[in-house]
Coordinates of C-alpha atoms in Angstrom, one line a residue:
M534 CA 36.9 2.8 -53.1
A535 CA 34.3 4.7 -51.1
F536 CA 34.4 4.3 -47.3
A537 CA 32.5 5.6 -44.3
R538 CA 32.1 4.6 -40.6
T539 CA 29.8 5.6 -37.6
C540 CA 29.2 3.9 -34.3
S541 CA 26.5 2.1 -32.6
V542 CA 26.4 0.0 -29.3
A543 CA 26.0 -3.7 -28.6
L544 CA 24.4 -4.7 -25.4
V545 CA 25.9 -7.7 -23.3
G546 CA 23.5 -7.9 -20.4
V547 CA 23.0 -4.4 -19.1
E548 CA 26.5 -3.3 -20.2
G549 CA 27.2 -1.8 -23.6
V550 CA 30.1 -2.2 -26.1
V551 CA 30.6 0.6 -28.6
V552 CA 30.6 -1.0 -32.1
E553 CA 32.0 0.7 -35.1
V554 CA 29.9 0.4 -38.1
Q555 CA 32.0 0.5 -41.3
A556 CA 30.6 0.5 -44.9
D557 CA 32.8 -0.1 -48.0
L558 CA 31.8 0.3 -51.6
E559 CA 33.8 -1.5 -54.4
P560 CA 33.2 -1.9 -58.2
G561 CA 31.6 -5.2 -58.9
V562 CA 28.3 -7.1 -59.0
A563 CA 25.7 -5.4 -56.7
A564 CA 25.6 -7.3 -53.2
F565 CA 25.2 -6.5 -49.7
T566 CA 27.4 -8.4 -47.2
L567 CA 27.1 -7.9 -43.4
V568 CA 29.9 -9.1 -41.3
G569 CA 30.9 -9.1 -37.6
L570 CA 29.2 -11.8 -35.8
P571 CA 25.5 -10.6 -36.4
D572 CA 22.5 -12.7 -35.1
K573 CA 19.5 -13.4 -37.3
S574 CA 17.6 -10.1 -36.4
L575 CA 20.6 -8.1 -37.3
T576 CA 21.3 -10.0 -40.6
E577 CA 17.8 -9.0 -41.6
S578 CA 18.8 -5.4 -41.3
R579 CA 20.0 -5.7 -44.9
D580 CA 16.4 -5.7 -46.3
R581 CA 15.1 -3.1 -43.7
V582 CA 17.9 -0.7 -44.4
R583 CA 17.7 -0.9 -48.4
A584 CA 13.9 -0.3 -48.3
A585 CA 14.3 2.6 -45.7
V586 CA 16.9 4.3 -47.8
V587 CA 15.0 4.1 -51.0
N588 CA 11.7 5.2 -49.4
S589 CA 13.4 8.2 -47.9
G590 CA 14.4 9.5 -51.1
G591 CA 18.0 8.1 -51.3
E592 CA 19.6 6.0 -53.9
W593 CA 20.8 2.6 -53.1
P594 CA 24.5 2.2 -54.4
Q595 CA 24.5 -0.7 -57.2
K596 CA 28.0 -1.7 -56.2
K597 CA 29.5 -4.5 -54.0
L598 CA 28.7 -3.2 -50.4
T599 CA 30.4 -4.6 -47.3
V600 CA 29.3 -3.6 -43.8
G601 CA 31.5 -4.6 -41.0
L602 CA 30.8 -4.5 -37.3
S603 CA 34.0 -4.0 -35.2
P604 CA 35.1 -5.5 -32.9
A605 CA 34.0 -8.7 -34.7
S606 CA 34.6 -10.9 -31.7
V607 CA 31.6 -9.4 -29.8
P608 CA 28.2 -10.9 -30.4
K609 CA 25.8 -8.5 -31.8
G610 CA 22.0 -8.8 -32.0
G611 CA 18.9 -6.8 -32.2
S612 CA 17.5 -4.2 -34.7
G613 CA 19.2 -1.2 -32.9
F614 CA 22.1 -1.1 -35.5
D615 CA 19.8 -0.3 -38.5
L616 CA 20.2 3.5 -38.3
A617 CA 24.1 3.3 -38.1
V618 CA 24.2 0.9 -41.0
A619 CA 22.0 3.1 -43.1
C620 CA 24.1 6.3 -42.4
A621 CA 27.3 4.5 -42.9
V622 CA 26.0 3.2 -46.4
L623 CA 24.9 6.8 -47.3
G624 CA 28.3 8.0 -46.1
A625 CA 30.1 5.5 -48.4
S626 CA 28.0 6.7 -51.3
E627 CA 28.7 10.3 -50.5
R628 CA 25.1 11.2 -49.9
I629 CA 26.3 12.3 -46.5
D630 CA 29.8 13.6 -45.6
P631 CA 31.7 10.8 -44.0
R632 CA 33.6 13.1 -41.7
V633 CA 30.3 14.2 -40.1
L634 CA 29.4 10.6 -39.2
A635 CA 32.7 9.4 -37.6
D636 CA 32.0 10.6 -34.0
I637 CA 28.2 10.1 -33.8
V638 CA 26.7 7.1 -32.1
M639 CA 23.5 6.0 -33.6
I640 CA 20.7 3.7 -32.0
G641 CA 17.5 2.8 -33.6
E642 CA 15.6 0.4 -35.7
L643 CA 14.4 1.3 -39.2
G644 CA 10.9 0.6 -40.6
L645 CA 10.5 -0.1 -44.5
D646 CA 9.2 3.5 -44.9
G647 CA 12.2 5.1 -43.2
R648 CA 10.6 5.8 -39.7
V649 CA 13.0 5.3 -36.8
R650 CA 11.5 2.9 -34.4
P651 CA 12.5 2.6 -30.7
V652 CA 14.7 -0.2 -29.2
R653 CA 15.1 -1.4 -25.7
G654 CA 18.2 -0.8 -23.9
V655 CA 18.8 3.0 -24.8
L656 CA 20.0 4.2 -21.4
P657 CA 22.7 1.6 -21.0
A658 CA 23.7 2.1 -24.6
V659 CA 24.0 5.8 -24.1
L660 CA 26.0 5.2 -20.9
A661 CA 28.3 3.1 -22.6
A662 CA 28.8 5.7 -25.4
A663 CA 29.4 8.4 -22.9
E664 CA 32.0 6.2 -21.0
A665 CA 33.8 5.7 -24.3
G666 CA 34.0 9.5 -24.9
Y667 CA 31.4 10.1 -27.3
E668 CA 29.5 13.2 -27.0
Q669 CA 26.9 13.1 -29.8
V670 CA 24.0 10.3 -29.9
V671 CA 21.2 9.9 -32.3
V672 CA 18.2 8.0 -31.0
P673 CA 14.4 7.5 -31.8
E674 CA 12.4 10.6 -30.9
C675 CA 10.3 8.8 -28.3
T676 CA 13.3 7.5 -26.4
A677 CA 15.2 10.9 -26.4
A678 CA 14.1 11.7 -22.9
E679 CA 15.7 8.3 -21.7
A680 CA 18.8 9.1 -23.4
A681 CA 18.9 12.7 -22.0
L682 CA 19.3 11.2 -18.4
V683 CA 23.1 10.7 -19.2
P684 CA 25.0 13.9 -18.4
G685 CA 27.5 15.3 -20.9
V686 CA 25.9 13.8 -24.0
S687 CA 24.2 15.7 -26.8
V688 CA 21.0 13.8 -27.7
L689 CA 19.2 14.2 -31.1
G690 CA 15.9 12.4 -31.3
V691 CA 14.7 11.8 -34.8
R692 CA 11.4 10.5 -36.1
S693 CA 12.6 9.2 -39.6
L694 CA 15.7 8.6 -41.7
R695 CA 14.8 11.6 -43.8
Q696 CA 15.0 13.9 -40.8
L697 CA 18.5 12.5 -39.8
I698 CA 19.7 12.9 -43.4
A699 CA 18.6 16.6 -43.4
V700 CA 20.3 17.3 -40.2
L701 CA 23.5 15.8 -41.1
T702 CA 23.6 17.6 -44.6
D703 CA 22.4 21.0 -43.3
E704 CA 19.1 20.8 -45.4
P705 CA 15.7 21.9 -44.4
V706 CA 14.3 19.2 -41.9
P707 CA 11.0 17.8 -43.2
E708 CA 8.0 17.4 -40.9
E709 CA 6.7 14.0 -40.1
D710 CA 3.1 13.4 -39.6
P711 CA 2.4 12.7 -36.0
A712 CA 0.1 9.8 -34.9
E713 CA -3.6 10.5 -35.2
E714 CA -5.1 11.9 -31.8
G715 CA -6.7 9.0 -29.8
R716 CA -5.1 6.3 -31.7
P717 CA -1.8 4.4 -30.4
D718 CA 1.4 5.5 -31.7
P719 CA 2.8 2.5 -33.7
L720 CA 6.4 3.7 -32.9
M721 CA 5.8 3.1 -29.2
A722 CA 5.5 -0.7 -29.7
G723 CA 9.3 -1.2 -29.6
L724 CA 9.6 0.2 -26.2
N725 CA 7.8 -2.6 -24.4
L726 CA 8.3 -6.4 -24.6
P727 CA 4.8 -7.9 -24.8
G728 CA 4.0 -9.6 -21.6
A729 CA 7.3 -8.6 -19.9
G730 CA 5.4 -7.2 -16.9
L731 CA 2.8 -9.8 -16.6
G732 CA 4.9 -12.7 -15.6
T733 CA 7.0 -10.8 -13.1
G734 CA 4.3 -8.9 -11.1
M735 CA 6.0 -5.6 -11.7
G736 CA 4.1 -2.5 -10.2
G737 CA 4.5 0.8 -8.8
F738 CA 5.6 3.0 -11.5
G739 CA 4.7 6.4 -11.6
T740 CA 2.9 6.1 -8.2
P741 CA 2.9 9.1 -5.7
E742 CA 5.5 9.3 -3.0
H743 CA 3.1 7.3 -0.6
D744 CA 0.7 5.0 -2.5
Q745 CA -2.8 5.7 -1.0
R746 CA -4.1 2.5 -2.2
H747 CA -1.6 0.5 -0.1
D748 CA -1.5 2.2 3.2
L749 CA 0.1 0.3 6.0
A750 CA -2.7 1.6 8.3
D751 CA -5.1 -1.0 6.5
V752 CA -3.2 -3.8 8.1
V753 CA -5.0 -4.9 11.2
G754 CA -3.1 -6.0 14.2
Q755 CA 0.3 -7.8 13.3
I756 CA 2.4 -5.6 15.6
S757 CA 5.5 -8.0 15.2
A758 CA 5.1 -8.2 11.4
R759 CA 4.8 -4.5 11.2
T760 CA 7.9 -3.9 13.2
A761 CA 9.9 -6.4 11.2
M762 CA 8.8 -4.7 7.8
E763 CA 9.9 -1.3 9.3
V764 CA 13.3 -2.6 10.3
A765 CA 13.7 -4.4 6.8
A766 CA 13.0 -1.2 5.0
A767 CA 15.2 0.8 7.0
G768 CA 18.3 -1.5 6.9
G769 CA 17.6 -3.5 3.7
H770 CA 17.0 -6.7 5.5
H771 CA 15.4 -9.8 4.1
V772 CA 12.2 -11.2 5.7
F773 CA 10.5 -14.5 6.1
L774 CA 6.8 -14.2 7.1
Q775 CA 5.2 -17.5 8.1
G776 CA 1.5 -17.7 9.1
P777 CA -1.8 -19.1 8.1
P778 CA -3.9 -18.0 5.0
G779 CA -5.6 -14.6 5.3
A780 CA -3.3 -13.3 8.1
G781 CA -2.1 -10.5 6.1
K782 CA 1.3 -11.5 4.7
T783 CA 0.5 -10.3 1.0
M784 CA -0.8 -7.0 2.3
L785 CA 2.3 -6.4 4.3
A786 CA 4.5 -7.2 1.3
E787 CA 2.6 -4.9 -1.1
R788 CA 3.2 -2.1 1.3
M789 CA 6.8 -2.6 1.6
P790 CA 7.9 -0.3 -1.5
A791 CA 5.8 2.6 -0.2
I792 CA 7.7 2.9 3.2
M793 CA 11.1 2.5 1.6
P794 CA 12.8 5.8 0.6
R795 CA 13.0 6.9 -3.2
L796 CA 16.0 6.0 -5.1
S797 CA 19.0 8.3 -5.4
R798 CA 19.9 9.5 -8.9
A799 CA 22.6 6.9 -9.1
E800 CA 20.3 4.1 -8.1
S801 CA 17.6 5.2 -10.5
L802 CA 20.0 5.1 -13.5
E803 CA 21.0 1.4 -12.4
V804 CA 17.2 0.5 -12.2
T805 CA 16.3 2.2 -15.3
A806 CA 19.1 0.5 -17.3
V807 CA 18.0 -2.9 -16.2
H808 CA 14.2 -2.2 -17.0
S809 CA 15.1 -0.6 -20.3
V810 CA 17.0 -3.7 -21.4
A811 CA 14.0 -5.8 -20.3
G812 CA 11.5 -3.7 -22.2
M813 CA 9.6 -2.6 -19.1
L814 CA 10.0 1.1 -19.0
P815 CA 6.5 2.8 -19.4
P816 CA 6.0 5.3 -22.1
G817 CA 6.3 9.0 -20.8
K818 CA 8.2 8.1 -17.7
P819 CA 11.9 7.2 -18.7
L820 CA 13.3 7.3 -15.1
V821 CA 12.4 4.7 -12.5
D822 CA 12.6 6.6 -9.2
I823 CA 10.8 4.6 -6.8
P824 CA 11.7 1.0 -5.6
P825 CA 10.4 -1.7 -7.9
F826 CA 8.2 -4.5 -6.8
C827 CA 8.7 -7.9 -8.4
A828 CA 6.3 -10.7 -7.4
P829 CA 6.9 -13.7 -9.8
H830 CA 4.5 -16.7 -9.6
H831 CA 5.7 -19.7 -7.8
S832 CA 5.8 -21.7 -11.1
A833 CA 8.6 -19.5 -12.2
T834 CA 11.7 -21.3 -13.6
M835 CA 15.2 -20.8 -12.3
Q836 CA 16.1 -18.9 -15.6
S837 CA 13.2 -16.4 -15.1
L838 CA 14.2 -15.8 -11.5
V839 CA 18.0 -15.2 -12.0
G840 CA 18.1 -14.6 -15.7
G841 CA 18.9 -16.4 -18.7
G842 CA 17.6 -17.3 -22.2
K843 CA 19.2 -18.0 -25.5
G844 CA 22.3 -16.4 -26.5
I845 CA 23.3 -13.5 -24.2
A846 CA 21.4 -13.9 -20.9
R847 CA 18.5 -11.4 -20.1
P848 CA 17.6 -10.0 -16.8
G849 CA 15.5 -12.1 -14.5
A850 CA 13.3 -11.4 -11.5
V851 CA 16.3 -10.8 -9.2
S852 CA 17.5 -7.9 -11.7
L853 CA 14.2 -6.6 -12.1
A854 CA 13.9 -6.1 -8.4
H855 CA 17.2 -4.4 -8.1
R856 CA 17.1 -1.7 -5.5
G857 CA 13.6 -2.8 -4.8
V858 CA 11.6 -5.7 -3.3
L859 CA 11.4 -9.4 -4.6
F860 CA 8.4 -10.9 -3.1
L861 CA 8.1 -14.7 -3.1
D862 CA 4.5 -15.6 -2.2
E863 CA 4.0 -19.3 -1.3
A864 CA 7.7 -19.7 -1.1
P865 CA 7.8 -23.5 -0.4
E866 CA 5.8 -24.1 -3.9
F867 CA 8.9 -22.6 -5.8
S868 CA 11.4 -25.2 -7.3
G869 CA 14.2 -25.9 -4.8
H870 CA 16.7 -25.3 -7.5
A871 CA 15.2 -21.9 -8.4
L872 CA 15.2 -21.0 -4.6
D873 CA 18.8 -22.2 -4.0
A874 CA 20.0 -20.1 -7.0
L875 CA 19.1 -17.1 -5.1
R876 CA 21.9 -17.7 -2.6
Q877 CA 24.6 -16.0 -4.6
P878 CA 22.8 -12.6 -5.4
L879 CA 21.5 -12.4 -1.8
E880 CA 25.1 -12.3 -0.6
S881 CA 27.0 -10.5 -3.3
G882 CA 24.2 -8.1 -4.9
Y883 CA 24.9 -9.4 -8.3
V884 CA 24.4 -12.5 -10.4
V885 CA 26.9 -14.0 -13.0
I886 CA 25.4 -16.0 -15.7
A887 CA 27.5 -18.1 -18.0
R888 CA 26.3 -19.0 -21.6
S889 CA 28.0 -20.1 -24.7
A890 CA 27.5 -16.6 -26.1
G891 CA 29.5 -15.1 -23.1
V892 CA 29.4 -14.2 -19.4
V893 CA 27.1 -11.7 -18.2
R894 CA 27.0 -9.8 -14.7
L895 CA 23.7 -8.5 -13.8
P896 CA 22.9 -6.2 -10.7
S897 CA 20.7 -7.9 -8.1
R898 CA 20.7 -6.0 -4.9
F899 CA 17.3 -6.5 -3.6
L900 CA 15.1 -6.9 -0.6
M901 CA 13.7 -10.4 -0.4
L902 CA 10.4 -11.1 1.2
L903 CA 9.5 -14.7 1.7
A904 CA 5.9 -15.7 2.6
A905 CA 4.7 -19.3 3.5
N906 CA 2.0 -21.2 5.1
P907 CA 2.9 -23.3 8.2
C908 CA 1.8 -26.5 6.4
P909 CA 0.1 -27.6 3.0
C910 CA -3.4 -27.0 4.4
G911 CA -2.2 -23.7 6.3
R912 CA -4.0 -24.7 9.6
H913 CA -1.0 -26.3 11.5
S914 CA -0.3 -24.7 15.0
V915 CA -3.4 -22.3 14.7
T916 CA -5.5 -22.1 17.7
G917 CA -8.9 -23.5 17.3
E918 CA -8.2 -25.0 13.8
S919 CA -7.6 -28.8 12.9
C920 CA -4.7 -29.6 10.7
D921 CA -5.3 -32.6 8.3
C922 CA -1.6 -32.8 7.3
M923 CA 0.5 -35.7 8.4
P924 CA 3.6 -35.0 10.4
N925 CA 5.9 -36.2 7.4
S926 CA 4.0 -33.9 5.0
I927 CA 4.4 -31.1 7.2
R928 CA 8.2 -31.7 7.6
R929 CA 8.8 -32.2 4.0
Y930 CA 6.7 -28.9 3.1
Q931 CA 8.8 -26.8 5.6
A932 CA 12.0 -28.5 4.5
R933 CA 11.5 -27.0 0.9
L934 CA 13.2 -23.9 2.2
S935 CA 16.7 -25.0 2.7
G936 CA 18.9 -24.2 5.7
P937 CA 21.5 -22.1 3.7
L938 CA 18.8 -20.0 2.1
L939 CA 17.1 -19.2 5.4
D940 CA 20.4 -18.5 7.0
R941 CA 20.7 -15.4 4.7
V942 CA 17.3 -14.2 5.9
D943 CA 17.6 -11.6 8.7
L944 CA 14.1 -11.4 10.1
R945 CA 11.8 -14.3 10.6
V946 CA 8.3 -13.5 11.9
H947 CA 5.3 -15.7 12.6
V948 CA 2.2 -13.8 11.5
E949 CA -0.7 -14.7 13.7
P950 CA -4.2 -14.9 12.5
V951 CA -6.4 -11.7 13.1
T952 CA -8.9 -11.9 15.9
R953 CA -12.5 -10.7 15.6
S954 CA -12.0 -8.0 18.0
E955 CA -9.1 -6.5 16.2
L956 CA -10.9 -6.7 12.9
T957 CA -14.1 -5.0 14.2
A958 CA -12.5 -2.4 16.6
Q959 CA -13.3 1.1 15.7
G960 CA -10.6 3.7 15.4
A961 CA -7.8 1.2 16.3
R962 CA -5.8 1.6 13.1
G963 CA -2.0 1.2 13.1
E964 CA 0.5 3.8 12.0
S965 CA 0.1 5.1 8.5
T966 CA 2.5 4.6 5.6
Q967 CA 3.5 8.2 5.8
V968 CA 4.5 8.1 9.6
V969 CA 6.6 4.8 9.1
A970 CA 8.1 6.0 5.9
D971 CA 9.3 9.2 7.6
R972 CA 10.9 7.2 10.4
V973 CA 12.5 4.8 7.9
R974 CA 13.9 7.8 5.9
A975 CA 15.5 9.2 9.0
A976 CA 17.2 5.9 10.0
R977 CA 18.5 5.7 6.4
E978 CA 20.0 9.1 6.6
R979 CA 21.7 8.1 10.0
A980 CA 23.2 5.1 8.3
A981 CA 24.3 7.2 5.3
T982 CA 26.1 9.7 7.4
R983 CA 27.9 6.8 9.3
F984 CA 29.0 5.1 6.2
E985 CA 30.0 8.3 4.4
G986 CA 33.2 7.7 2.4
T987 CA 32.5 3.9 2.2
P988 CA 30.9 1.8 -0.6
W989 CA 28.1 0.9 1.7
R990 CA 24.9 2.7 2.2
T991 CA 22.7 0.5 4.3
N992 CA 23.4 -1.8 7.3
S993 CA 22.6 -5.0 5.4
E994 CA 25.5 -4.3 3.0
V995 CA 28.3 -3.9 5.6
P996 CA 30.6 -6.9 6.1
G997 CA 30.6 -8.3 9.6
H998 CA 34.2 -7.8 10.5
E999 CA 33.7 -4.1 9.9
L1000 CA 30.8 -3.9 12.2
R1001 CA 32.9 -5.8 14.8
T1002 CA 35.9 -3.7 14.6
R1003 CA 35.2 -0.3 13.1
W1004 CA 31.7 0.3 14.3
Q1005 CA 31.3 -1.5 17.6
A1006 CA 28.2 -1.9 19.7
V1007 CA 28.0 -1.1 23.4
P1008 CA 30.4 -3.3 25.4
G1009 CA 28.7 -6.4 26.8
S1010 CA 25.6 -5.8 24.6
L1011 CA 26.4 -9.0 22.4
A1012 CA 26.8 -11.4 25.2
E1013 CA 23.4 -13.0 24.6
A1014 CA 24.0 -13.3 20.9
E1015 CA 27.4 -14.9 21.4
D1016 CA 26.0 -17.3 23.8
S1017 CA 23.4 -18.4 21.1
L1018 CA 26.4 -18.9 18.7
E1019 CA 28.2 -21.1 21.2
R1020 CA 25.0 -23.1 21.8
G1021 CA 24.5 -23.6 18.0
F1022 CA 21.3 -21.5 17.7
L1023 CA 23.2 -19.0 15.5
T1024 CA 25.9 -19.5 12.7
A1025 CA 28.8 -17.1 12.2
R1026 CA 26.7 -15.5 9.4
G1027 CA 23.7 -15.4 11.6
L1028 CA 25.6 -13.5 14.2
D1029 CA 26.7 -10.9 11.7
R1030 CA 23.2 -10.5 10.5
V1031 CA 22.0 -10.0 14.1
L1032 CA 24.7 -7.2 14.6
R1033 CA 23.4 -5.7 11.3
V1034 CA 19.8 -5.7 12.4
A1035 CA 20.8 -4.4 15.8
W1036 CA 22.4 -1.3 14.0
T1037 CA 19.2 -0.8 12.1
V1038 CA 17.2 -0.9 15.3
A1039 CA 19.6 1.6 16.8
D1040 CA 19.2 3.9 13.9
L1041 CA 15.3 3.7 14.1
T1042 CA 15.4 4.5 17.9
G1043 CA 18.1 7.3 17.6
H1044 CA 20.8 5.4 19.6
D1045 CA 24.5 6.2 18.7
R1046 CA 25.3 2.5 19.2
P1047 CA 23.3 -0.7 19.6
D1048 CA 22.7 -1.6 23.3
A1049 CA 21.5 -4.6 24.9
G1050 CA 17.9 -4.0 24.2
D1051 CA 18.7 -3.4 20.4
V1052 CA 20.5 -6.7 20.2
A1053 CA 17.8 -8.5 22.1
L1054 CA 15.2 -7.2 19.7
A1055 CA 17.5 -8.3 16.8
L1056 CA 17.8 -11.7 18.2
Q1057 CA 14.1 -12.0 18.7
L1058 CA 13.4 -11.0 14.9
R1059 CA 16.0 -13.4 13.9
T1060 CA 15.1 -16.4 15.8
G1061 CA 11.5 -15.8 16.7
V1062 CA 12.2 -16.6 20.4
P1063 CA 10.9 -14.0 22.7
R1064 CA 13.7 -12.1 24.6
G1065 CA 11.4 -10.0 26.9
V1066 CA 11.6 -6.8 24.9
P1067 CA 8.6 -5.1 23.1
M1068 CA 8.1 -5.7 19.3
V1069 CA 7.6 -2.0 18.7
V1070 CA 10.6 0.1 17.6
G1071 CA 9.5 3.4 19.0
A1072 CA 8.3 2.1 22.4
R1073 CA 12.0 1.8 23.6
S1074 CA 13.4 5.1 22.2

């Protein structure tokens, strides 16, 4: 009996499980049996692997071949096991020394000609291998940079099965013909899921530190909205922008990622892992280091927002916006079920999806931007405009955003229409993205210093009881907010969120603790009711 084993990784959501790929050869009628709970795409690997081995100069064993994927209770899918299956078979037939294969993790799809094609989810797969104690990983050549992001792991990128066989047997490594210059490399097709970025509105990859096309100075007027966006970026707070069409809601939302700080190394790995599984990593840039921006259309289903699909759930828009911005334009037009499904990830920072194939936990800590018109026609409460909507129609339209959902939104701002004088004024541009981003970065650094040694990094993540006991505001500064709670204008959750926003305002203005003015501005941003404080953060410093 001939036996060999190597390893690969099965992805469950954005987490990986190391799978031992075993090959056993026995005398008998030539047959190839694959066991271990494979799906359809993995079952088809029998034909791909056989053709790849033969076309790579190897001999296919004419015996009874059994390939087992252990643990057998974990569902396995995709074509990323091809490389491991081929090497295990070659090890069992003694073409490769089985002892060399035992401690190597192999990830990659095989073409019929033996070329190694890339697969999605390489980064979380290599992370899982590193956590399991493996130090050597073999991946397709074009995903080697992505795999190399994991420290402590030796990565070998191969372009064909022939090259891998030569490396494992200490033979001269053959040269593979590169793609013709000016023509697309067919091997890159496996990196991106066709259409994955179109339905989500993903953007911003590879942009400079401050996107010159989306400068905040291009937004005319809107002092209150600009202040709300700055506070939201500094503290990670959710925002609801309501106003007539053409007031600048979408312009403000598109400029939010540019004023947010770049992702830390740990955050970049989290975001890259999610996008790798979703097939949305751009070629040549394996690490996502800026906050992603996801803007799904209002016809999006609940599954496309929170994740789902057949078998093991795939990441949805809330996970693709992890550590970035989720922009829901025309929010009342979204399905009520889809909007209410956002409640859990807004509170917990992750979403748990249960399917028959298993339960998946996906990260989803994002900054949510809601934009809505005041009524179906958009002219309600606009001075000088006549609204044609019936009162019942206006109430139904505004009620599509449920109270529990809006209670989780920290900042609510009414965006006023731009006047002619503001639009035609010369030299009256507001602060640029560069200026605001620097102020936001300084506020984030103050918060990070305060939360050093804790699991939190931004004010929006801190539980309310910690802010009331461990980091207290100036005595007496919360009197107005507590009065709003007693009168029913604020819920207990709302009071906690006002306190979080007040801390962010204090960080932006350089105060050690929130004072009455900081709390008043936080209340004004939360309720939309004027409190007699200017809506410019820097004006009160």
